[in-house]
Structures are given as C-alpha cells and as structure tokens.
Coordinates of C-alpha atoms in Angstrom, one line a residue:
X1 CA 0.0 0.4 0.3
X2 CA 3.0 2.3 0.9
X3 CA 4.4 1.7 -2.4
X4 CA 1.0 2.4 -4.3
X5 CA 0.7 5.6 -2.6
X6 CA 4.2 6.6 -3.4
X7 CA 3.8 5.8 -7.0
X8 CA 0.3 8.4 -6.9
X9 CA 2.8 10.4 -5.6
X10 CA 5.7 10.9 -8.2
X11 CA 3.3 11.1 -10.8
X12 CA 1.0 13.6 -8.9
X13 CA 4.6 15.7 -9.1
X14 CA 6.2 14.7 -11.6
X15 CA 2.7 15.9 -13.9
X16 CA 2.7 19.0 -12.2
X17 CA 6.2 19.6 -12.8
X18 CA 5.9 19.3 -16.7
X19 CA 3.3 22.1 -15.6
X20 CA 4.2 24.1 -14.2
X21 CA 7.7 24.3 -16.3
X22 CA 5.5 24.9 -19.1
X23 CA 3.1 27.7 -18.1
X24 CA 5.5 29.7 -17.0
X25 CA 6.9 29.1 -20.5
X26 CA 3.8 30.6 -21.5
X27 CA 3.6 33.1 -19.7
X28 CA 6.6 35.4 -20.8
X29 CA 4.9 34.6 -24.5
X30 CA 1.9 35.2 -23.4
X31 CA 3.1 38.3 -22.0
X32 CA 4.6 39.6 -25.0
X33 CA 2.1 40.4 -26.6
X34 CA -2.1 40.0 -27.3
X35 CA -1.5 38.9 -30.8
X36 CA 1.4 36.5 -30.4
X37 CA 3.0 33.6 -28.5
X38 CA 4.9 31.2 -27.6
X39 CA 5.2 28.0 -27.6
X40 CA 6.7 26.1 -24.0
X41 CA 9.1 24.1 -26.3
X42 CA 10.2 26.9 -28.1
X43 CA 13.4 29.2 -25.7
X44 CA 13.0 32.5 -28.3
X45 CA 13.2 35.3 -27.1
X46 CA 9.5 36.1 -26.7
X47 CA 9.2 39.4 -28.9
X48 CA 9.2 37.2 -32.5
X49 CA 7.8 34.4 -31.3
X50 CA 4.4 33.0 -33.4
X51 CA 1.5 30.7 -32.9
X52 CA 2.6 26.7 -34.2
X53 CA 3.0 23.2 -34.0
X54 CA 0.7 20.8 -35.1
X55 CA -2.5 20.5 -33.2
X56 CA -5.3 16.7 -33.0
X57 CA -9.1 18.4 -32.2
X58 CA -11.0 16.1 -31.3
X59 CA -14.9 16.4 -31.9
X60 CA -17.9 14.5 -31.4
X61 CA -18.3 12.9 -34.6
X62 CA -21.8 14.3 -36.1
X63 CA -20.2 17.5 -35.6
X64 CA -16.2 17.6 -37.8
X65 CA -18.2 18.4 -41.0
X66 CA -19.5 21.6 -38.7
X67 CA -16.3 22.5 -37.7
X68 CA -14.3 21.8 -40.9
X69 CA -15.0 25.8 -41.9
X70 CA -13.5 26.8 -38.6
X71 CA -10.8 25.0 -38.3
X72 CA -10.5 26.2 -42.3
X73 CA -10.8 30.2 -40.9
X74 CA -8.6 29.2 -37.9
X75 CA -5.4 28.2 -40.1
X76 CA -6.1 31.2 -42.2
X77 CA -5.2 33.8 -39.1
X78 CA -2.8 31.3 -38.2
X79 CA -1.3 29.9 -41.1
X80 CA 1.9 28.4 -38.4
X81 CA -0.7 25.7 -37.6
X82 CA -1.7 22.5 -38.9
X83 CA -5.1 21.6 -37.0
X84 CA -5.6 17.5 -38.1
X85 CA -9.4 17.6 -37.0
X86 CA -11.1 13.4 -35.9
X87 CA -13.4 12.1 -34.6
X88 CA -14.0 11.2 -31.4
X89 CA -16.5 11.5 -28.0
X90 CA -16.9 14.1 -25.7
X91 CA -18.2 12.4 -23.4
X92 CA -15.2 9.2 -23.6
X93 CA -13.0 12.6 -22.8
X94 CA -11.8 11.2 -19.7
X95 CA -11.4 7.1 -21.0
X96 CA -10.9 7.9 -24.6
X97 CA -7.4 10.8 -23.1
X98 CA -6.3 8.7 -19.9
X99 CA -5.5 5.3 -22.6
X100 CA -2.8 7.4 -22.9
X101 CA -2.3 11.6 -23.2
X102 CA 1.0 10.9 -25.0
X103 CA -0.8 10.4 -28.5
X104 CA -4.4 11.6 -27.5
X105 CA -5.8 14.8 -28.7
X106 CA -4.0 18.2 -27.6
X107 CA -7.1 19.3 -28.3
X108 CA -10.8 17.7 -27.2
X109 CA -14.6 18.6 -26.4
X110 CA -15.3 17.5 -23.1
X111 CA -19.1 17.4 -20.1
X112 CA -17.5 19.6 -17.4
X113 CA -18.4 17.3 -15.0
X114 CA -15.2 15.2 -15.9
X115 CA -12.5 17.3 -15.3
X116 CA -12.2 17.4 -11.7
X117 CA -11.5 13.7 -12.4
X118 CA -9.2 14.6 -15.1
X119 CA -7.7 17.2 -13.6
X120 CA -7.1 15.3 -10.2
X121 CA -5.3 12.5 -13.0
X122 CA -3.1 15.5 -14.6
X123 CA -4.4 15.5 -18.1
X124 CA -5.8 18.3 -18.3
X125 CA -3.5 22.1 -18.4
X126 CA -4.5 24.5 -16.7
X127 CA -4.2 28.0 -17.7
X128 CA -5.7 30.3 -15.0
X129 CA -2.4 32.5 -14.9
X130 CA -2.7 33.0 -19.0
X131 CA -4.8 35.8 -21.4
X132 CA -6.0 32.8 -21.9
X133 CA -8.2 33.2 -18.4
X134 CA -9.0 36.9 -18.7
X135 CA -11.1 35.8 -22.4
X136 CA -13.0 33.1 -20.1
X137 CA -13.9 35.0 -17.5
X138 CA -15.2 38.1 -19.5
X139 CA -16.3 36.6 -22.3
X140 CA -19.1 33.6 -20.8
X141 CA -21.8 33.2 -18.3
X142 CA -21.3 32.6 -14.3
X143 CA -21.9 29.4 -14.3
X144 CA -20.1 27.9 -17.3
X145 CA -16.6 29.9 -15.2
X146 CA -17.1 27.6 -12.7
X147 CA -18.1 24.3 -14.7
X148 CA -14.6 24.8 -16.5
X149 CA -13.2 25.8 -13.2
X150 CA -11.6 23.1 -10.3
X151 CA -10.0 23.8 -7.2
X152 CA -9.8 27.4 -8.6
X153 CA -7.4 26.4 -12.2
X154 CA -9.2 27.6 -15.2
X155 CA -9.3 24.1 -17.0
X156 CA -11.0 24.4 -19.8
X157 CA -13.7 26.3 -22.2
X158 CA -16.9 26.9 -22.4
X159 CA -18.7 26.6 -24.9
X160 CA -22.4 26.6 -24.8
X161 CA -24.7 25.1 -21.5
X162 CA -27.9 22.6 -20.8
X163 CA -30.3 22.5 -18.2
X164 CA -33.4 21.1 -18.0
X165 CA -36.6 22.7 -19.1
X166 CA -40.2 21.7 -19.4
X167 CA -42.2 21.0 -22.6
X168 CA -46.2 22.1 -22.7
X169 CA -48.0 21.6 -25.0
X170 CA -50.1 25.1 -25.4
X171 CA -53.1 24.2 -26.7
X172 CA -53.6 21.8 -23.5
X173 CA -51.7 24.3 -20.5
X174 CA -50.9 28.4 -20.6
X175 CA -47.8 29.9 -19.7
X176 CA -49.8 30.8 -16.6
X177 CA -50.6 27.7 -16.1
X178 CA -46.8 25.8 -16.4
X179 CA -45.2 29.1 -13.9
X180 CA -46.1 26.3 -10.4
X181 CA -46.2 22.7 -10.0
X182 CA -48.9 23.0 -8.2
X183 CA -50.9 24.3 -10.9
X184 CA -48.8 22.5 -13.9
X185 CA -51.0 18.8 -12.0
X186 CA -54.1 20.3 -11.6
X187 CA -54.9 21.6 -14.9
X188 CA -52.7 19.6 -17.3
X189 CA -51.0 15.7 -17.2
X190 CA -47.2 16.0 -16.7
X191 CA -44.9 13.6 -17.6
X192 CA -42.1 12.4 -15.0
X193 CA -40.4 10.4 -14.0
X194 CA -40.0 8.9 -9.9
X195 CA -39.6 5.8 -10.3
X196 CA -37.3 4.4 -12.0
X197 CA -33.2 4.8 -13.2
X198 CA -32.2 8.9 -13.3
X199 CA -35.2 10.3 -11.1
X200 CA -31.7 11.0 -9.5
X201 CA -30.5 13.2 -12.8
X202 CA -34.1 15.5 -12.9
X203 CA -35.1 15.5 -8.7
X204 CA -32.2 15.6 -7.3
X205 CA -31.9 19.6 -7.5
X206 CA -34.9 20.0 -5.8
X207 CA -32.8 19.1 -2.3
X208 CA -31.5 23.0 -4.2
X209 CA -34.7 24.3 -5.2
X210 CA -34.8 24.4 -0.9
X211 CA -32.1 25.4 0.1
X212 CA -30.1 22.7 0.6
X213 CA -26.6 21.6 -0.4
X214 CA -24.6 18.8 -2.4
X215 CA -20.6 18.6 -1.5
X216 CA -20.7 22.6 -0.4
X217 CA -21.3 25.6 -1.7
X218 CA -18.9 25.3 -4.3
X219 CA -19.6 21.2 -4.8
X220 CA -15.6 21.1 -4.3
X221 CA -16.4 20.1 -0.2
X222 CA -16.5 16.3 -0.1
X223 CA -18.3 16.4 3.5
X224 CA -20.2 19.1 2.7
X225 CA -23.7 17.7 1.7
X226 CA -26.5 18.9 4.6
X227 CA -29.7 16.6 3.0
X228 CA -30.1 14.9 6.0
X229 CA -31.7 17.9 7.3
X230 CA -35.8 18.7 8.3
X231 CA -34.9 20.3 4.6
X232 CA -34.4 17.5 2.1
X233 CA -36.4 15.4 5.4
X234 CA -39.7 17.7 3.4
X235 CA -38.3 17.3 -0.3
X236 CA -39.2 13.7 0.5
X237 CA -41.8 14.0 1.5
X238 CA -43.4 15.9 -1.0
X239 CA -42.3 13.0 -3.4
X240 CA -43.6 10.7 -2.1
X241 CA -46.8 12.9 -2.0
X242 CA -46.4 12.9 -5.6
X243 CA -47.8 9.1 -6.0
X244 CA -51.2 10.3 -5.1
X245 CA -51.1 13.2 -7.9
X246 CA -53.2 12.7 -10.5
X247 CA -51.4 15.2 -12.2
X248 CA -48.6 13.3 -12.0
X249 CA -48.3 10.9 -14.5
X250 CA -45.4 8.0 -14.0
X251 CA -42.5 8.1 -16.9
X252 CA -39.6 7.5 -18.5
X253 CA -38.5 5.8 -21.4
X254 CA -41.8 6.5 -22.9
X255 CA -42.3 10.1 -22.1
X256 CA -41.8 11.4 -25.2
X257 CA -44.3 8.8 -26.8
X258 CA -47.0 9.9 -23.4
X259 CA -46.4 13.3 -24.9
X260 CA -47.4 12.1 -28.6
X261 CA -50.3 10.0 -28.1
X262 CA -51.7 13.3 -25.6
X263 CA -51.3 11.0 -23.1
X264 CA -49.9 13.8 -20.9
X265 CA -49.4 17.3 -21.8
X266 CA -46.1 18.3 -20.8
X267 CA -42.3 16.4 -19.8
X268 CA -39.2 17.7 -18.2
X269 CA -36.2 17.2 -20.5
X270 CA -33.8 19.5 -22.3
X271 CA -32.0 21.2 -25.7
X272 CA -31.6 17.2 -27.2
X273 CA -35.3 16.5 -26.8
X274 CA -36.3 20.2 -29.5
X275 CA -36.9 18.2 -32.3
X276 CA -38.8 15.1 -31.6
X277 CA -40.8 17.1 -29.1
X278 CA -41.5 19.9 -32.2
X279 CA -42.2 16.9 -34.8
X280 CA -44.7 15.3 -31.8
X281 CA -46.7 19.1 -31.2
X282 CA -45.9 21.2 -33.8
X283 CA -47.1 24.4 -33.5
X284 CA -48.4 23.3 -30.2
X285 CA -44.5 23.0 -29.1
X286 CA -44.0 25.6 -26.0
X287 CA -41.2 25.5 -23.3
X288 CA -40.4 27.3 -19.5
X289 CA -38.2 27.0 -17.2
X290 CA -39.0 25.3 -14.5
X291 CA -42.5 25.1 -12.3
X292 CA -41.8 26.8 -8.5
X293 CA -42.6 24.4 -5.9
X294 CA -43.8 24.1 -2.4
X295 CA -42.5 22.6 0.3
X296 CA -44.7 23.6 3.0
X297 CA -42.2 27.6 3.0
X298 CA -44.4 29.3 0.2
X299 CA -42.8 28.3 -3.0
X300 CA -39.4 28.4 -4.5
X301 CA -37.9 28.0 -8.0
X302 CA -37.6 24.3 -8.6
X303 CA -34.0 23.3 -9.9
X304 CA -32.1 22.0 -12.2
X305 CA -28.1 20.5 -12.6
X306 CA -26.1 22.4 -14.9
X307 CA -23.5 21.1 -17.5
X308 CA -21.1 23.6 -19.2
X309 CA -20.4 21.7 -22.6
X310 CA -16.0 22.5 -22.2
X311 CA -13.6 22.3 -24.7
X312 CA -9.6 21.8 -23.0
X313 CA -6.2 20.8 -23.5
X314 CA -4.4 17.4 -23.0
X315 CA -1.4 18.2 -20.8
X316 CA 1.4 16.7 -22.5
X317 CA 0.5 18.6 -26.0
X318 CA 3.3 19.7 -27.1
X319 CA 2.4 23.0 -28.1
X320 CA 0.6 24.1 -25.2
X321 CA -0.2 27.7 -26.5
X322 CA -1.2 26.2 -30.1
X323 CA -3.1 24.6 -28.9
X324 CA -4.8 27.2 -25.5
X325 CA -5.4 30.1 -29.3
X326 CA -6.8 27.0 -31.0
X327 CA -9.6 26.3 -27.5
X328 CA -10.5 29.5 -27.3
X329 CA -10.5 30.5 -31.0
X330 CA -13.6 27.6 -30.6
X331 CA -15.2 28.7 -27.6
X332 CA -15.4 32.6 -29.0
X333 CA -18.5 34.5 -30.2
X334 CA -18.5 33.8 -34.2
X335 CA -17.7 29.7 -33.6
X336 CA -20.6 29.3 -30.9
X337 CA -23.2 31.9 -32.7
X338 CA -22.5 28.9 -35.3
X339 CA -22.6 25.9 -33.1
X340 CA -26.4 27.6 -32.1
X341 CA -27.3 28.3 -35.5
X342 CA -26.8 24.4 -36.2
X343 CA -26.6 22.3 -34.2
X344 CA -28.7 24.2 -30.8
X345 CA -26.0 24.7 -29.0
X346 CA -26.5 27.6 -26.1
X347 CA -24.0 29.4 -26.4
X348 CA -21.8 30.6 -23.0
X349 CA -20.8 33.5 -24.3
X350 CA -22.2 37.1 -22.2
X351 CA -22.7 38.5 -25.2
X352 CA -25.3 36.6 -27.9
X353 CA -26.8 35.6 -25.5
X354 CA -28.7 38.9 -26.0
X355 CA -28.3 38.6 -29.7
X356 CA -31.4 38.2 -31.2
X357 CA -31.4 34.6 -33.4
X358 CA -30.9 33.0 -29.6
X359 CA -33.3 35.0 -27.2
X360 CA -35.8 34.3 -30.3
X361 CA -34.8 30.2 -29.9
X362 CA -38.1 29.5 -27.2
X363 CA -35.3 26.7 -25.4
X364 CA -32.2 28.3 -26.0
X365 CA -34.7 31.5 -23.8
X366 CA -35.5 28.9 -21.4
X367 CA -33.0 27.3 -21.3
X368 CA -30.7 30.0 -20.3
X369 CA -32.9 31.8 -17.8
X370 CA -32.7 28.4 -16.1
X371 CA -29.1 28.5 -16.5
X372 CA -29.3 31.0 -13.6
X373 CA -29.0 30.9 -9.8
X374 CA -32.4 30.3 -8.8
X375 CA -32.8 27.8 -11.2
X376 CA -29.3 25.1 -11.4
X377 CA -26.9 24.0 -9.9
X378 CA -24.2 23.4 -11.6
X379 CA -23.8 19.8 -11.4
X380 CA -20.4 19.4 -9.2
X381 CA -17.5 17.6 -10.4
X382 CA -15.5 15.7 -7.2
X383 CA -14.8 11.8 -8.9
X384 CA -17.2 11.2 -5.1
X385 CA -20.9 11.9 -8.2
X386 CA -20.2 8.6 -8.8
X387 CA -21.5 7.7 -6.1
X388 CA -24.2 10.4 -5.9
X389 CA -26.3 9.0 -8.5
X390 CA -27.6 5.6 -8.4
X391 CA -27.3 6.6 -4.0
X392 CA -29.5 9.5 -5.1
X393 CA -31.8 7.0 -8.1
X394 CA -32.4 4.4 -5.1
X395 CA -34.0 7.2 -2.3
X396 CA -36.6 8.8 -5.4
X397 CA -37.3 6.2 -6.6
X398 CA -37.9 4.1 -3.3
X399 CA -40.1 7.3 -1.4
X400 CA -41.3 7.7 -4.8
X401 CA -43.3 4.1 -4.1
X402 CA -44.1 4.7 -0.7
X403 CA -40.4 1.8 0.3
X404 CA -39.6 3.9 2.7
X405 CA -41.5 5.6 5.5
X406 CA -42.3 8.7 7.0
X407 CA -39.9 7.4 10.6
X408 CA -37.4 6.0 7.9
X409 CA -37.2 9.9 6.7
X410 CA -34.0 11.0 8.4
X411 CA -31.8 7.6 9.0
X412 CA -31.9 6.9 5.2
X413 CA -31.2 11.3 4.5
X414 CA -28.3 10.1 7.2
X415 CA -27.2 7.1 4.6
X416 CA -27.1 8.4 2.0
X417 CA -24.7 11.9 3.1
X418 CA -22.3 9.7 4.1
X419 CA -22.3 6.8 1.8
X420 CA -21.5 9.8 -1.2
X421 CA -18.6 11.4 1.3
X422 CA -16.5 8.8 0.6
X423 CA -13.6 9.0 -1.2
X424 CA -13.4 6.9 -3.9
X425 CA -9.9 5.9 -5.3

C-alpha cells in the first residue's frame, strides 16, 4: 500500500512539474503581445515568437463537418498551425484521453463534470495565469466559468450551457398554468420520472431548491452535503406525495410517446429533445423554465443540474500556446453562434446570449433562464458524484413508491450523506 501511494504522489509531482515549467514559458510568451505567443517548447525571445505547431483536435463525430470551416478559418489566421480534425466522443473524454495521453488529441470536447477527475489525474492543461483565462472570464456567464474551474484553476473553454426545461402543449396549458407545479399538475398532466433509473438527474436538485447544498457551496467539498436535515425530510415528503398526484404520470422511456399520444401534456427534458417534441406537438409546442414548487414554506424555483460544454487542452500537448489558442478560437463568439445555428448548442457567451437569433429561440431562452443561480446548480465535478447517482436514484424511487416510510427518512438521508462523502479511488 505504501508503495502504491508513493507512485501516486510521484506521478502527481512529475505531471505538476511539467505543467509548471510549460506554464512559465507560456506566461512569458503571452506577456509579450496580445496577438502573438510562443509554444512552451520554444526558447527564442518571446517578442518574435509565433503561434505554431501541429495540433490534433477531437470533436463529436456528428460535428466534424460543422467544424471544418471553423478550423479552416483558424488556419488562415494562424498559418503556422496545422490542425488535424478527427472524430471523438466528448462523453468519453476521460476514458479516451487517459488511455494514452501522449497520443491523444491536443484539444478535445468534454462535459464539465469530468473536469475534477481529469485535472486530478493530470490530463488537463491549467491556464489560470494566462491571457486565455481573462478571455474565458470576461466573455462567458459566471455559471459556465464555474463549470470550467476546479480548485481555483481554469481547465476549460466554455462553448455552451445545458439544462433541462419544461416542454408543454400550449393547446392544453397556458403560460400561467406552467408557472407552478401545483397549477401545472392540477390543470394538466405532467409525464415525468420518479420511479425508475434517471430520477436522480431530474429530482436530485430538489434538495438544493429547498436550500440544501451538494458537496458544499462550490460543489468541491467532499463532506459538505447537508441533505440529512429538516429541509431534506421536507423534500422526501414532497416526493412521496406525488404518488397520489393525479396530474403526475410516471413516465421514463415512454415520456415522449405519452406526450405524442396526448396521455400527458408536458414533460421535463433538455435541448436534445427539441426536435422530437416539435415533431410530436408541431405548432402547439411551448417551452418554459421549470415551475416553482412548495415544500411547505411557499413557492420556490425548482432547480435543475446545469451542464457546461467545454473545449480542453491535453496536459501533454507539445504545443500548449497553439492548443490554447485553438481552444479559445473554437469557443469564441462567432464559433458559438455557428454551433447554435447548426446544432442548437445554447451559447455560454454573454453577448451572444443577448443576440436576437438566440433570444428568439424558445428552447434557448428557457435554458438561459435556467442557467442562472436561482434556477440551477452547476453539477459538481467531484469524482464522488459516481457514488451520488445510484444512491440518489434508490432514495427517490423508493420514497415515491412508498417503500420508505416517513419514520425512516432521517436514517435514509443520514446514510445517503455518509455514502456519498466517502473518498473514491
């Protein structure tokens, strides 16, 4: 055991040393000019340095064609950089990069909830003390910057935000009807999932809606979860009460089919369902932020988990300045606009969120409303979230089904908090 720990510490020390030495040169290069930089592998005077290098870029398979013209424009602006654009999987970023970091892409897409694991494993290039950090902080909404940050270090370039919203049939429900859970489920039928796998993602944030925190205020405190209090018990009571709510139709994989058939009038999902809902409801499709809920103290916004889409740089890149410059370019305002227009990615760029093309899109408008702190919580990046998901699913499912009695709520919450606060290897 002692030998294993020594190896872990040695790897951490070596990887940190590599980044520190490269970052020192990067800082020198970035400080020379706002328009030119030097790769960390170069030692020439930074005033004459250029952004150069061969860069491998991974984007999601279905987005390769969209990024081809963006990459071509980048290469025109930076003729000393050659970009190899290939298909990858943002969802599998940690798995794919960790297989062999030295041969993995220099720049790749990733979801923000993998930042903690990848940063601690020495897979991501930190750039807090560079001009690129200023660009990220100045141009993106605060929640997106939070998603790109781990232990006060910036590791990613946000290019989109993602949250669940409420889709509904406006021939059955009005905009006022969907403002509160009570009116939504008394005047219509909501298809949603309390009883099957996946309830964790939809209803786990209810605890934060009622004032509790998951892994502390910043989502990085392993022992900072406080669901096992009176507020947490109130949430479980509310979940249990939904079993007898005639306006709630338990719907998991069949949620969209129920909406199409008219069995339900609304359901909770994300931007990824936009085209399917449009097909199901046609001109009757409407979108709104989540309704408010009442845990016994008055109406409060029902929160959702917020996801942030990032471009990140491989810590082992041989051309960090070129890689960081490309990541910045792929996530700038014009690139985010193209990504929104072509695939519907809701931008994280502050100015673009005010663009009429974005604000006139009902789904984007609802997601942007959900992205503020009143309506969402940035999904924690701690590796221990792997323990949270199954434990939260079991708690919500069994509470809804009545398998857990009210007298057991405190013990079940105590166990949940204990289980998700254990360090994972």
